[in-house]
Coordinates of C-alpha atoms in Angstrom, one line a residue:
X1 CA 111.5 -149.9 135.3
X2 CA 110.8 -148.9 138.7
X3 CA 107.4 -149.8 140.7
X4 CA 104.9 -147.0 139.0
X5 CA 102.2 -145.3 141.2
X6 CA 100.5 -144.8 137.5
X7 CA 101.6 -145.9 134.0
X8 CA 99.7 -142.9 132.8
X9 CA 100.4 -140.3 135.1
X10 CA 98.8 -136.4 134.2
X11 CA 101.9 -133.8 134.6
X12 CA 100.9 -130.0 135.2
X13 CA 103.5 -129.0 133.5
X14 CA 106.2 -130.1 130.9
X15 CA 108.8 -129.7 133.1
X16 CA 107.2 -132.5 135.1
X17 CA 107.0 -134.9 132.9
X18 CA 110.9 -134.7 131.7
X19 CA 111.9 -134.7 135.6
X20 CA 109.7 -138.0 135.5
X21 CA 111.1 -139.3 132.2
X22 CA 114.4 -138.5 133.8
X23 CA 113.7 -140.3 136.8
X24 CA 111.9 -143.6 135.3
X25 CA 115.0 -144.3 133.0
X26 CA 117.5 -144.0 136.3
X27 CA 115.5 -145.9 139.4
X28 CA 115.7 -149.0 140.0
X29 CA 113.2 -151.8 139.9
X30 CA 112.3 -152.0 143.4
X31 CA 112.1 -148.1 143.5
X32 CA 108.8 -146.3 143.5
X33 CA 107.9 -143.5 140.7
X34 CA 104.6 -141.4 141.2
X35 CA 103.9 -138.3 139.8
X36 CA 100.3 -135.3 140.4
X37 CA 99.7 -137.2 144.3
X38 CA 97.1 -135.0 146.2
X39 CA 96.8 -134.8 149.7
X40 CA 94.2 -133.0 151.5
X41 CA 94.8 -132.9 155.6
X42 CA 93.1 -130.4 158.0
X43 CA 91.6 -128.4 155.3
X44 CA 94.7 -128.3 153.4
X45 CA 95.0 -129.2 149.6
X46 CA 98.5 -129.9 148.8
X47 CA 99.8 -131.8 145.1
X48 CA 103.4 -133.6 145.4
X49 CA 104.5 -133.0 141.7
X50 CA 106.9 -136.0 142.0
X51 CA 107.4 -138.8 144.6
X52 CA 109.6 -141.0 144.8
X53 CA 110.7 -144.0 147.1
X54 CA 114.0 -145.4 147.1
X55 CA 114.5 -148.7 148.7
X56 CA 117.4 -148.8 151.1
X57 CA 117.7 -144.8 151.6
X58 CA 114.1 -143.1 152.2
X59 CA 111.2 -141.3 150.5
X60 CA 111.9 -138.1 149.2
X61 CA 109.0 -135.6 147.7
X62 CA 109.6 -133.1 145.0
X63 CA 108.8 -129.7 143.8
X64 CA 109.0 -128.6 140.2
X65 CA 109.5 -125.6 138.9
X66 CA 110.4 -124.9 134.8
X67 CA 111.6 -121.9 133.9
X68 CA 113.9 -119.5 135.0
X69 CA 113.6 -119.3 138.8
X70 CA 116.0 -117.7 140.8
X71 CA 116.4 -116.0 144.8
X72 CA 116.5 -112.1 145.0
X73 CA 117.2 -110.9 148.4
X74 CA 116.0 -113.8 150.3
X75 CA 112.8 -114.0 147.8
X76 CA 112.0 -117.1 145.0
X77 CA 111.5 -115.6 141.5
X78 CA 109.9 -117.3 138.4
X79 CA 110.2 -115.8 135.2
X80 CA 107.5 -117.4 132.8
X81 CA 107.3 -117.5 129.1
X82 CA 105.6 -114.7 128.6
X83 CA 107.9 -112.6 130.6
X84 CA 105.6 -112.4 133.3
X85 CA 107.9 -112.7 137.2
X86 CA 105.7 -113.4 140.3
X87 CA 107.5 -114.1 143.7
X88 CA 106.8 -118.3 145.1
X89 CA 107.8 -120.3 148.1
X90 CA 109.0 -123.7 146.8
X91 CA 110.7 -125.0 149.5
X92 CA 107.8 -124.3 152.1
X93 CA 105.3 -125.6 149.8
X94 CA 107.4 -129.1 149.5
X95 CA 108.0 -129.2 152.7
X96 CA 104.2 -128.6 153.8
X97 CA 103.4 -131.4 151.0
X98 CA 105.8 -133.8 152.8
X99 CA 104.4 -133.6 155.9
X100 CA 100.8 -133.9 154.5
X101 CA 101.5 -137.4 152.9
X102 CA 103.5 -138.4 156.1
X103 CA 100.9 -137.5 158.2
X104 CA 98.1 -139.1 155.9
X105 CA 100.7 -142.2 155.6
X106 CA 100.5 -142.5 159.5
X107 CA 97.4 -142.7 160.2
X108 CA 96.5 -145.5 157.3
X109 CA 96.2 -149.0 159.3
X110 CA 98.0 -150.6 156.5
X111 CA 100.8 -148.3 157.7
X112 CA 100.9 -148.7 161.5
X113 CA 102.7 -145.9 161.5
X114 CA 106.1 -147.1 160.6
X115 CA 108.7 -145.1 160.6
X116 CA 111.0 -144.2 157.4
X117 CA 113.2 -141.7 155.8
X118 CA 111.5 -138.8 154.5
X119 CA 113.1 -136.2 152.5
X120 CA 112.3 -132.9 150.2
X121 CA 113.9 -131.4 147.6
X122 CA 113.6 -129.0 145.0
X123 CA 113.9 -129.4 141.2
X124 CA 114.9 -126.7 138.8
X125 CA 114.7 -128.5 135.6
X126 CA 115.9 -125.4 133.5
X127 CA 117.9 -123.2 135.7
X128 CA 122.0 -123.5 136.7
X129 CA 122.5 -123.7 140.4
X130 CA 125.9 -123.3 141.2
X131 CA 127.9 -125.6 143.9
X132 CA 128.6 -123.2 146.5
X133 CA 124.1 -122.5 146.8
X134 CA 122.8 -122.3 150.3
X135 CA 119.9 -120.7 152.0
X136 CA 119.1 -121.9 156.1
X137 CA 116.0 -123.6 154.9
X138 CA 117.3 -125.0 151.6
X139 CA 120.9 -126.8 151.1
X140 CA 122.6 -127.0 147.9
X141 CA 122.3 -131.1 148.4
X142 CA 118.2 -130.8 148.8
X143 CA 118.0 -128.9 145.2
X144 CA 118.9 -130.0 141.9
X145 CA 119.8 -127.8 139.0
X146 CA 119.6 -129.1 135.0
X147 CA 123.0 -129.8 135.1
X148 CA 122.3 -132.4 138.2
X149 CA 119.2 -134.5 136.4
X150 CA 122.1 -136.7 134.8
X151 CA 123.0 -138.1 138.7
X152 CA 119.9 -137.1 140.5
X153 CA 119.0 -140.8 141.6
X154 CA 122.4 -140.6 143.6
X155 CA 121.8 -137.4 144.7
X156 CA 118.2 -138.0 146.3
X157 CA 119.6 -141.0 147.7
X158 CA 122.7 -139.1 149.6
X159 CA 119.8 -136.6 150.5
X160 CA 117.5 -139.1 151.8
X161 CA 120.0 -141.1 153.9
X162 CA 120.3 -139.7 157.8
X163 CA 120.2 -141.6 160.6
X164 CA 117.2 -141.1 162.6
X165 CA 115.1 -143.7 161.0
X166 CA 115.2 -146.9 159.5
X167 CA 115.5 -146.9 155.2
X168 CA 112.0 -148.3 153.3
X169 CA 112.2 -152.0 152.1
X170 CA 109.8 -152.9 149.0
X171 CA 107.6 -154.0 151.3
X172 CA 107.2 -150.7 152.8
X173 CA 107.4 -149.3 149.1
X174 CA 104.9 -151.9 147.5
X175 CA 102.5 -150.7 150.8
X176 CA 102.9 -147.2 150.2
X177 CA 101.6 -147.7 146.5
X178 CA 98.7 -149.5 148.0
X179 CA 98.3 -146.3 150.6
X180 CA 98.0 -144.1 148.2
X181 CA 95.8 -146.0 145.6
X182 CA 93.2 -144.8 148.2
X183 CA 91.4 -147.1 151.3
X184 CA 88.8 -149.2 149.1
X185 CA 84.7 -148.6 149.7
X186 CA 83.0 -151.4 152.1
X187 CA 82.8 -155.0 150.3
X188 CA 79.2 -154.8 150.1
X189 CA 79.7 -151.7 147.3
X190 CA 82.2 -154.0 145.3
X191 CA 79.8 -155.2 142.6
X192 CA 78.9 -150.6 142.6
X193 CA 82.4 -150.1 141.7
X194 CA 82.9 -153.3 138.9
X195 CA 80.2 -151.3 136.8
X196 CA 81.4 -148.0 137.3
X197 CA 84.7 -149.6 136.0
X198 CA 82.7 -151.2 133.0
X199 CA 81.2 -148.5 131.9
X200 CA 84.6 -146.8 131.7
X201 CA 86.5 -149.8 130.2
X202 CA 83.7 -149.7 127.6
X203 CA 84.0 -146.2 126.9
X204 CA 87.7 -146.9 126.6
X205 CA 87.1 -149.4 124.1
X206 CA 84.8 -147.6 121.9
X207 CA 87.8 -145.1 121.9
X208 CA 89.7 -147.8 120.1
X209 CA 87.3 -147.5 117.0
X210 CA 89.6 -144.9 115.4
X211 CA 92.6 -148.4 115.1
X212 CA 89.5 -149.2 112.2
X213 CA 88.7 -145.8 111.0
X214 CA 92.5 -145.5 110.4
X215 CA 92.4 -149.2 108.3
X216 CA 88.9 -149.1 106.5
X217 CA 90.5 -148.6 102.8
X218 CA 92.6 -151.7 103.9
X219 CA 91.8 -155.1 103.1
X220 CA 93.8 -157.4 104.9
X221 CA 94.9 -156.4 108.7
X222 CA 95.8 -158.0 111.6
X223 CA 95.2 -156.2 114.8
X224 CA 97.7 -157.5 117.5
X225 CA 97.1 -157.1 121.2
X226 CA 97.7 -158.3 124.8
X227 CA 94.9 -159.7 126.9
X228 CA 92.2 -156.8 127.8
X229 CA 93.2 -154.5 125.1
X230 CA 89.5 -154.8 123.3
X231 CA 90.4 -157.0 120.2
X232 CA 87.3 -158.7 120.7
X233 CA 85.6 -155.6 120.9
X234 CA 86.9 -154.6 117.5
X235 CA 86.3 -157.8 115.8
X236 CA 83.2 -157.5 116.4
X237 CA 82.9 -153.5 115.1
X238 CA 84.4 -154.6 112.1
X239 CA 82.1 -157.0 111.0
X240 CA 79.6 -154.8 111.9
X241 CA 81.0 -152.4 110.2
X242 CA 81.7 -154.3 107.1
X243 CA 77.8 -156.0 107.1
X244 CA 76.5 -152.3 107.3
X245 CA 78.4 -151.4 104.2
X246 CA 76.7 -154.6 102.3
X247 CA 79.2 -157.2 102.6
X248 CA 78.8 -160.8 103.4
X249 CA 80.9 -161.4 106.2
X250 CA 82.1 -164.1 108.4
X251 CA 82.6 -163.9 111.9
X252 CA 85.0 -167.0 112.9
X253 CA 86.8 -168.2 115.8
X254 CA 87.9 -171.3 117.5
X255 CA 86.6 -172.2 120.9
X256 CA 82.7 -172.9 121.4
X257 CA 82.5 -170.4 124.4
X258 CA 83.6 -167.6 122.3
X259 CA 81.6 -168.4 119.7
X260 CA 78.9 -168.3 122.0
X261 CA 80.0 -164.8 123.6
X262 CA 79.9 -163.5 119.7
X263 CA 76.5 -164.8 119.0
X264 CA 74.8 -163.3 121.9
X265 CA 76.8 -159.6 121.0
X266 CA 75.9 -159.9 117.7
X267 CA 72.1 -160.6 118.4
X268 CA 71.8 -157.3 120.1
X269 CA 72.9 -155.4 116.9
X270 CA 69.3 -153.5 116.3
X271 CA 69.7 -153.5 112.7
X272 CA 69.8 -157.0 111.3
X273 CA 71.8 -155.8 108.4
X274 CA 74.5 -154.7 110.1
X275 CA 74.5 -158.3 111.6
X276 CA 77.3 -160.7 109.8
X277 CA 76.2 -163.3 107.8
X278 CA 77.6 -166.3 109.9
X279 CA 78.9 -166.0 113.3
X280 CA 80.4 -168.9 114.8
X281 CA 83.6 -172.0 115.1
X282 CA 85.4 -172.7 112.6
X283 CA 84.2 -176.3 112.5
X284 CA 80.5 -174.6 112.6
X285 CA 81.4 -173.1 109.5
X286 CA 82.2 -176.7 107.7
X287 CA 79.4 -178.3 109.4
X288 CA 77.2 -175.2 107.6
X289 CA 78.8 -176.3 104.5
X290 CA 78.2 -179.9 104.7
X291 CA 81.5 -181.6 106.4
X292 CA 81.0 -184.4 108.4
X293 CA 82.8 -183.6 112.1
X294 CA 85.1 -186.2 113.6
X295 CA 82.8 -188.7 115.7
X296 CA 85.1 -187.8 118.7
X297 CA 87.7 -185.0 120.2
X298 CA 90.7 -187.8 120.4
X299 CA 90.4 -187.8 116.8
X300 CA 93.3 -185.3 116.6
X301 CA 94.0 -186.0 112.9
X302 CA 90.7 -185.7 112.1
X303 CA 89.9 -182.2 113.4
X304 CA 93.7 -181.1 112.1
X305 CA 93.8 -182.4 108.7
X306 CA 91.2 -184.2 107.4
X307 CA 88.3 -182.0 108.4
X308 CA 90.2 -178.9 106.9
X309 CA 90.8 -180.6 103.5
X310 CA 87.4 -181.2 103.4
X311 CA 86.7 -178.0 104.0
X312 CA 88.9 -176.3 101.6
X313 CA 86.8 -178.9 98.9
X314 CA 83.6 -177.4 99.5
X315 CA 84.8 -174.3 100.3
X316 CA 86.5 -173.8 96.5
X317 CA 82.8 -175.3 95.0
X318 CA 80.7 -172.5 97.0
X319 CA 78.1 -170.8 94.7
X320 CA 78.3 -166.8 94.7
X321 CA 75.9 -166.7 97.2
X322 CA 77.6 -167.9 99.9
X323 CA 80.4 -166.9 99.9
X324 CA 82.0 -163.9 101.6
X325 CA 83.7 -160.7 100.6
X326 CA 85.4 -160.7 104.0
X327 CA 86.1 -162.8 106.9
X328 CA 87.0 -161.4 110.4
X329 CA 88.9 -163.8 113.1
X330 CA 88.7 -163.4 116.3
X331 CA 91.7 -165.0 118.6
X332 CA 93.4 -165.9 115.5
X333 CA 96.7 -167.2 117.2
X334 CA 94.6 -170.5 117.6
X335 CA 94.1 -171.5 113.9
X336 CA 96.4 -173.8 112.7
X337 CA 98.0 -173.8 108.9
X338 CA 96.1 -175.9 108.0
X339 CA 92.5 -174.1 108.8
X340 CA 93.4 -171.0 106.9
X341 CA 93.2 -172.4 103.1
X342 CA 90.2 -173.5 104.0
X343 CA 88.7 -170.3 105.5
X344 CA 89.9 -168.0 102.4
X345 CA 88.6 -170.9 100.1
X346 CA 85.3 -169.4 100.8
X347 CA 86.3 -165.7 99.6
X348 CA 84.6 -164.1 96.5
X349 CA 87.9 -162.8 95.2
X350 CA 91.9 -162.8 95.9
X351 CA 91.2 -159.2 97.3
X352 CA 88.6 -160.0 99.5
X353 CA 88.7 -158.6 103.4
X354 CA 91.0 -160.9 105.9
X355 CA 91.0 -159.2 109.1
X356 CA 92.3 -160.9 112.0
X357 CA 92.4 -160.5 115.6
X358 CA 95.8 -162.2 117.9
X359 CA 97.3 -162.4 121.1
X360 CA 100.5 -164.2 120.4
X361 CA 100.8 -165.0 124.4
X362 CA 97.1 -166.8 124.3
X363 CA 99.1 -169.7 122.2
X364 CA 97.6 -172.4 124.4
X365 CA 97.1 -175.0 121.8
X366 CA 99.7 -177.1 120.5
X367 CA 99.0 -175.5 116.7
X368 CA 101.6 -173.0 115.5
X369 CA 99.3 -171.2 112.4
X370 CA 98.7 -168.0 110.8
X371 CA 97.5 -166.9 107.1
X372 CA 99.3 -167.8 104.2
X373 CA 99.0 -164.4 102.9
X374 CA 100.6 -161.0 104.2
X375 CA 98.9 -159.0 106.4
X376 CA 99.5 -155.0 107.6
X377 CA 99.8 -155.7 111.6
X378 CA 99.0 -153.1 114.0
X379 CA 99.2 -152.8 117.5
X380 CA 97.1 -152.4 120.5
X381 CA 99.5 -151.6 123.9
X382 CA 96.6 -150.7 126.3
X383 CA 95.2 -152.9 128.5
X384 CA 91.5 -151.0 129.0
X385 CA 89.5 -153.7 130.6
X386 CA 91.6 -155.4 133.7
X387 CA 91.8 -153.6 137.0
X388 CA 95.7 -152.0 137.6
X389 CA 95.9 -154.3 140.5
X390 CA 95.4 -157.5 137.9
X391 CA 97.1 -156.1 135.4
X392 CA 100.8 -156.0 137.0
X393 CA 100.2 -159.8 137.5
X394 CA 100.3 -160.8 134.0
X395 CA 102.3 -157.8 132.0
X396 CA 104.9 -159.6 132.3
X397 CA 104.0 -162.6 130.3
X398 CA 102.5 -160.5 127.7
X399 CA 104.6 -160.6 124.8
X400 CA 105.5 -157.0 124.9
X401 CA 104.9 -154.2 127.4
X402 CA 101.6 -152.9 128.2
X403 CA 100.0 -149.3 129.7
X404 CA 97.6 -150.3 132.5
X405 CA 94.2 -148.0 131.7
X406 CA 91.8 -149.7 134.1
X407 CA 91.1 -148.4 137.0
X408 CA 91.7 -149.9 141.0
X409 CA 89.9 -152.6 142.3
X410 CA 90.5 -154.6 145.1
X411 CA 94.0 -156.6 145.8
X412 CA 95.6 -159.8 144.1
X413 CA 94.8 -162.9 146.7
X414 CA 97.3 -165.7 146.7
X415 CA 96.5 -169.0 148.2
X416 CA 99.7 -170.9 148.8
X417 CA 99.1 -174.8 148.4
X418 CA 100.6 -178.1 146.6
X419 CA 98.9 -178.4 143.1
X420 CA 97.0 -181.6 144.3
X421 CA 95.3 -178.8 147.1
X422 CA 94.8 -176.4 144.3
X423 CA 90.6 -177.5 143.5
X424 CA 89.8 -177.4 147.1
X425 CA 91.4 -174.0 148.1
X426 CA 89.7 -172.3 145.2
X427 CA 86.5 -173.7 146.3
X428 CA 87.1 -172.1 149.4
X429 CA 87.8 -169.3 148.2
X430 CA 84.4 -169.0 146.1
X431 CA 82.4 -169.7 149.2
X432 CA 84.2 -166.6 150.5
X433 CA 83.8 -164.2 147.5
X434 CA 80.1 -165.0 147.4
X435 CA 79.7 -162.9 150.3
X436 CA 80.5 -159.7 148.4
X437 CA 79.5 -160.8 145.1
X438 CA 77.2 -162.5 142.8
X439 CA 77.6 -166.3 141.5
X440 CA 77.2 -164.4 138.0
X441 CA 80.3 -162.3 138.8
X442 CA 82.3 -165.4 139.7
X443 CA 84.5 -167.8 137.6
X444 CA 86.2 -170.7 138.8
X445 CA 88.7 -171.6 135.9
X446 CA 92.0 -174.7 136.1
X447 CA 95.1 -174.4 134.4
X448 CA 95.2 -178.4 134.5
X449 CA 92.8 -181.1 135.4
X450 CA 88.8 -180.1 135.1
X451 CA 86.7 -179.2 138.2
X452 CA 83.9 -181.8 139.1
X453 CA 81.7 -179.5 138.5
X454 CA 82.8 -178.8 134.8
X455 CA 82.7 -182.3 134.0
X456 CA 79.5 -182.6 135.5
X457 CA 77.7 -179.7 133.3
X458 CA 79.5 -180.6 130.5
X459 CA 78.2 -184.1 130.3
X460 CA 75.2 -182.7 129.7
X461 CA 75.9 -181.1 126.4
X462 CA 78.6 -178.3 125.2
X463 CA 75.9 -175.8 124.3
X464 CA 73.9 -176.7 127.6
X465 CA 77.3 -175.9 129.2
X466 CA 77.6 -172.8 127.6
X467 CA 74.2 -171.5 128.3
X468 CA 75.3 -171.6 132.1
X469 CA 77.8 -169.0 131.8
X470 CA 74.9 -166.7 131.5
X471 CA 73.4 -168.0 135.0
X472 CA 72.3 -165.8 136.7
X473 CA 72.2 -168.0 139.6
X474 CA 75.9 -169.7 139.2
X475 CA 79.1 -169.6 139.4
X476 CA 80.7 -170.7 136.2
X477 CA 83.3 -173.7 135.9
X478 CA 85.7 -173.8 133.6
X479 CA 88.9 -174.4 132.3
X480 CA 91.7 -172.0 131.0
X481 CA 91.5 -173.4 127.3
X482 CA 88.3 -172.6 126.8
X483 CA 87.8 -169.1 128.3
X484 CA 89.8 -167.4 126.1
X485 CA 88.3 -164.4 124.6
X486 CA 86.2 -164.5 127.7
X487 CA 86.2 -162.9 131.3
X488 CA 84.6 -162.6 134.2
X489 CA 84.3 -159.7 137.0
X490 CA 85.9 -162.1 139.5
X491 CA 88.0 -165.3 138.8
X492 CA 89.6 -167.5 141.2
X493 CA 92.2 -169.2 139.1
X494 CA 92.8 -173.2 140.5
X495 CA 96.9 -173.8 139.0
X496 CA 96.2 -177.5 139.3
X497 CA 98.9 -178.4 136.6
X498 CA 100.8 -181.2 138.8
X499 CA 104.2 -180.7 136.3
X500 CA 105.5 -177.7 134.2
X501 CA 104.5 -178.3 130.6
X502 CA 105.5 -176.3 127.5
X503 CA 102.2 -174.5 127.5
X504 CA 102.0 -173.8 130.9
X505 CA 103.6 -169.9 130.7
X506 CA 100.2 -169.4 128.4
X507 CA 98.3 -171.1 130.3
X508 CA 98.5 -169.3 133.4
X509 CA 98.7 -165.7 131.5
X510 CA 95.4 -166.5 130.1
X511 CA 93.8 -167.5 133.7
X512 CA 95.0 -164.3 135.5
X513 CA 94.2 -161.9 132.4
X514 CA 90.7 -163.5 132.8
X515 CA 89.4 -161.6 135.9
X516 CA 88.2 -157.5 135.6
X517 CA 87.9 -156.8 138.7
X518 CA 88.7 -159.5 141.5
X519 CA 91.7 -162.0 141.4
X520 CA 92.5 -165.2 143.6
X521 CA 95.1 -167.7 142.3
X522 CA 95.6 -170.8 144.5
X523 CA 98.7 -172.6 143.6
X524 CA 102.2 -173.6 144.5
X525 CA 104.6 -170.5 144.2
X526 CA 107.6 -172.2 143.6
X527 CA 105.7 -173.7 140.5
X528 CA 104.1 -170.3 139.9
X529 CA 107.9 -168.3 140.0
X530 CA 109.1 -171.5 137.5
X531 CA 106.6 -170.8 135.2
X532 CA 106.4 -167.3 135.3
X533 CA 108.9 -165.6 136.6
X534 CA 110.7 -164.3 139.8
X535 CA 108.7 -161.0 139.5
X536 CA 105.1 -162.3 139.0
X537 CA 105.1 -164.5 142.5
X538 CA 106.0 -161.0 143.9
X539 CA 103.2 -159.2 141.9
X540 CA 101.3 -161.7 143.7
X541 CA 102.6 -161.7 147.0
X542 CA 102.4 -157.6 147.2

């Protein structure tokens, strides 16, 4: 897969898009792919239908043309499907697109006006072009017929190596993506552009309503999906959903601070109706029914085992009235075995609604659980809610591949230090951030040991701790484990972990997929590239 300008690029025309197709499956993976750039110079609109950067040979920009296209005395022909013929100019209008984007390239400061291969050529997805094709301002190497998409790669590579100038490294490639993502508004508008980019994530979201308009004669789903891709969203739709229909329905997940999150989104459903009956921990939800909670968190066979059996007693003596015709679980991957006959002991029937919410790559805890019963799984592949920028950092870790849908935001910040240096280099970090954004916006979250200023807060009482994530006038503290499910517009992410652990690939996916808008990681990158991967320290390097 080579380096994309867009997962989701728009293509004028079919023809496009199987040039694309053609070329994605045969670049490599330090390559660059774009298709639909636009480049307006000195009054001039020009659109590059495909780009391309090779590493090692040059940049080379493309024209498209599908259908039957063909020269007649010195003239370009194209015949459409409806018969119609009207005369073009390809080969000037890819050449006047290629010196638009070099020029517009040039003058960029991120540029410095570098000089690289550049190349054109012409693509004639549909048409024969026979070997012995020439014209003075179009040779047979600089266009490629249907019968040269199978080798094109090598062809634009041939094309794109003469000696002049110097061949593009990534770096050049990786800086030319950033180029043409567009020159970012001053800082002081950043906070501006993280709501224009909520309220399109949102709207994205809503979108994914039809995933429960496709299940609603179903009664037990689970809805799998990477970090960003609105599960949350659509856990909480479906209880809302199922409540407005006259169902008593349970609400449930693990940690306290998404419980928290659900409570306050619930709350501000206007019809208290369509509110679900209990929203809340699953250790809330034994508490409500009279279980006695382990005196403290070390008590690991307390919370695991005897708790749950407990549960699953006074579950299974319910009365009618409270119990549920469905339950809905929200980052499911973190209930253990034993939790679920305990949860569906509180059912009204065998076919009550089980609908569950997972991101198997948010596995942090050491629990390995899911429901004892089957379940129809479907599948969310777009992340809607991260910018594109964080996104590539952690699609990698995701446990399968993921279309980037958020829009561009500002740049991926790595802060190279020991793990023991990790705290304070975040903190310096936040003093920095503050000057472009909120302390509301800001989350300062560890992958290992808790920041002073979490232990502080929290020795004054979880739900005291909790209630200053919606400070107004602070930046939140926090650690990895407990933020899943919830994000912030800006996170500076402290890797602190002094060793590799088996959790530790989890860890860190959930602490970069936490940030919308704004990432800084702090950490060692030799520790980061053992944990996850040659290709994220570059994601975070670029």
């Amino acid at each position: 897969m080579p380096i994309l300008l867009d997962d989701e690029p728009t293509f004028a025309t079919p023809s496009e898009r199987t040039v694309w197709e053609t070329l994605r499956e045969q670049l490599g993976p330090d390559d660059l792919l774009g298709a639909g750039v636009r480049v307006t110079r000195r009054g001039q609109d020009r659109e590059i239908d495909i780009l391309v950067g090779l590493v090692g040979h040059g940049v080379v920009v493309l024209e498209v043309k599908g259908g039957a296209v063909w020269l007649d005395g010195g003239q370009w022909l194209q015949r459409w499907k409806d018969r119609t013929v009207k005369p073009i100019d390809p080969v000037e209008q890819v050449r006047q697109a290629k010196y638009a984007l070099r020029d517009y390239v040039d003058t960029d400061f991120r540029w410095e006006r570098r000089r690289i291969r550049w190349a054109h050529a012409l693509v004639l997805p549909h048409t024969a072009v026979h070997d012995d094709f020439a014209t003075p301002a179009c040779a047979r190497e600089a266009i490629f017929g249907r019968d040269d998409l199978a080798g094109m790669v090598s062809g634009l590579r041939a094309l794109a190596d003469e000696p002049q100038n110097p061949p593009p490294t990534r770096e050049d490639l990786l800086d030319l993506r950033d180029i043409l993502a567009g020159r970012f508004a001053p800082q002081a508008d950043l906070v501006a552009e993280a709501g224009e980019r909520e309220e399109r994530a949102q709207q994205l979201t809503e979108q994914q309503a039809m995933v429960l308009d496709a299940v609603r004669m179903l009664k037990r789903v689970e809805v799998r999906g990477g970090a960003g891709s609105g599960k949350t969203w659509l856990a909480v739709e479906q209880a809302k959903r199922l409540s407005a229909d006259g169902e008593r329905v349970a609400l449930v997940c693990y940690s306290r601070g998404l419980a928290a999150y659900l409570k306050r989104r619930v709350a501000t459903i206007p019809n208290r109706r369509h509110r679900p009956s209990f929203v809340g921990t699953f250790h809330e939800l034994g508490e409500m029914w009279g279980a006695v909670l382990p005196e403290t968190t070390d008590d690991v066979d307390g919370w695991e085992v005897r708790l749950p059996a407990d549960m699953r007693a006074l579950g299974e003596v319910l009365t009618d009235g409270h119990r549920f015709d469905a339950v809905v679980v929200d980052e499911a991957q973190d209930f253990s075995d034993n939790w679920w006959p305990a949860l569906l002991s509180a059912l009204r029937a065998e076919d009550s609604g089980v609908y569950v919410f997972s991101d198997e790559s948010q596995r942090v805890f050491a629990r390995y659980g899911g429901p004892p019963i089957p379940l129809l799984p479907l599948m969310l592949d777009a992340n809607l809610r991260n910018t594109k920028q964080i996104g590539k950092t952690f699609t990698d870790l995701a446990p399968f591949r993921m279309r980037l849908r958020g829009g561009d935001g500002p740049a991926v910040r790595l802060v190279e230090c020991a793990p023991e240096e990790a705290l304070e280099r975040a903190d310096e970090a936040v003093d920095l951030l503050l000057d472009d954004w909120r302390p509301q916006d800001v989350a300062l979250l560890t992958t290992g040991s808790r920041h002073p200023e979490q232990k502080e807060r929290q020795e004054r009482g979880q739900d005291q701790y909790w209630e200053s994530f919606w400070d107004d006038e602070q930046v939140f503290y926090g650690h990895v484990l407990g933020f899943k499910g919830l994000e912030r517009r800006v996170v500076v992410l402290a890797v602190n972990e002094p060793e590799r652990t088996e959790r530790s690939r989890e860890r860190l996916y959930v602490g970069l997929s936490r940030a919308r808008d704004q990432l800084v990681v702090c950490g060692d990158p030799d520790y980061i590239r053992d944990v996850g991967g040659e290709a994220l320290l570059r994601s975070l390097r670029a």
